[in-house]
Short mmCIF file of C-alpha atoms in Angstrom, two decimals:
data_model
loop_
_atom_site.label_atom_id
_atom_site.label_comp_id
_atom_site.label_asym_id
_atom_site.label_seq_id
_atom_site.Cartn_x
_atom_site.Cartn_y
_atom_site.Cartn_z
CA MET U 17 0.31 -2.37 -5.20
CA ASN U 18 1.24 -0.81 -8.54
CA ALA U 19 3.68 1.88 -7.51
CA THR U 20 5.56 3.90 -10.06
CA VAL U 21 9.22 3.75 -9.13
CA ALA U 22 11.46 6.73 -9.78
CA ASN U 23 14.11 6.60 -12.50
CA PRO U 24 16.63 3.97 -11.26
CA ALA U 25 19.51 6.38 -11.94
CA THR U 26 18.11 8.74 -9.30
CA VAL U 27 17.30 6.13 -6.66
CA PRO U 28 20.00 5.99 -3.99
CA THR U 29 21.39 2.65 -2.92
CA LEU U 30 20.24 2.14 0.65
CA SER U 31 21.39 -0.75 2.80
CA ALA U 32 18.82 -3.20 4.07
CA ARG U 33 19.24 -1.73 7.56
CA GLU U 34 18.75 1.83 6.27
CA VAL U 35 15.53 0.76 4.58
CA GLU U 36 14.40 -0.98 7.79
CA VAL U 37 15.12 2.12 9.89
CA LEU U 38 13.49 4.45 7.35
CA ARG U 39 10.33 2.35 7.11
CA SER U 40 10.08 2.04 10.88
CA TRP U 41 10.65 5.77 11.41
CA LEU U 42 8.01 6.68 8.83
CA ILE U 43 5.49 4.44 10.59
CA CYS U 44 6.42 5.36 14.18
CA ASP U 45 5.71 8.65 15.90
CA SER U 46 9.33 9.48 16.67
CA LYS U 47 12.95 8.47 16.41
CA GLU U 48 12.77 7.32 20.03
CA ALA U 49 9.85 5.00 19.25
CA THR U 50 11.77 3.67 16.25
CA ALA U 51 14.80 3.06 18.46
CA ARG U 52 12.70 1.07 20.93
CA THR U 53 11.09 -0.95 18.13
CA LEU U 54 14.45 -1.84 16.55
CA PHE U 55 16.40 -2.20 19.82
CA ILE U 56 18.90 0.51 18.89
CA SER U 57 19.68 3.93 20.31
CA GLY U 58 17.99 7.13 19.20
CA ALA U 59 21.41 8.38 18.08
CA THR U 60 21.74 5.37 15.78
CA VAL U 61 18.34 6.12 14.25
CA SER U 62 19.44 9.73 13.69
CA THR U 63 22.68 8.57 12.07
CA HIS U 64 20.80 6.29 9.67
CA ILE U 65 18.34 9.06 8.75
CA THR U 66 21.20 11.51 8.17
CA ARG U 67 22.96 9.01 5.89
CA ILE U 68 19.73 8.33 4.00
CA ARG U 69 19.22 12.07 3.47
CA ASP U 70 22.84 12.39 2.29
CA LYS U 71 22.29 9.60 -0.24
CA TYR U 72 19.16 11.28 -1.60
CA ASP U 73 21.07 14.58 -1.84
CA ALA U 74 23.85 12.82 -3.76
CA VAL U 75 21.43 11.73 -6.50
CA GLY U 76 19.81 15.15 -6.75
CA ARG U 77 16.66 14.38 -4.78
CA PRO U 78 16.98 16.23 -1.47
CA ALA U 79 14.71 15.18 1.39
CA ALA U 80 15.18 17.57 4.30
CA THR U 81 11.98 16.73 6.16
CA LYS U 82 10.17 13.61 7.29
CA ALA U 83 7.40 14.40 4.81
CA SER U 84 9.87 14.64 1.94
CA LEU U 85 11.52 11.36 2.96
CA LEU U 86 8.06 9.77 3.02
CA ALA U 87 7.45 11.08 -0.50
CA ARG U 88 10.79 9.65 -1.68
CA ALA U 89 10.10 6.28 -0.03
CA LEU U 90 6.68 6.12 -1.71
CA GLN U 91 8.15 7.17 -5.09
CA ASP U 92 10.88 4.54 -4.82
CA GLY U 93 8.60 1.72 -3.71
CA LEU U 94 10.24 1.38 -0.29
CA ILE U 95 6.92 1.68 1.53
CA GLY U 96 3.30 1.52 0.49
CA VAL U 97 0.47 3.82 1.50
CA ASP U 98 -1.30 0.82 3.03
CA GLU U 99 1.59 0.41 5.49
CA LEU U 100 1.24 3.88 6.99
#
């Protein structure tokens, strides 16, 4: 996969767990399905997603919807189209 990654200065620093939750949530149908897959609560999934959104906001790349988070993850090379 030859993805073009966004400018590194505008890519938020996500923890490994945040990336894992984000990737799972983008692939799964819901936060509840993600929670079951990762053996965590739905509230924990929501907390991770909120923190991820806050980090994108902090670097000037807001992502208020699941679709916009998917776009950011694709732009930043966190997930590939073939994984969806």
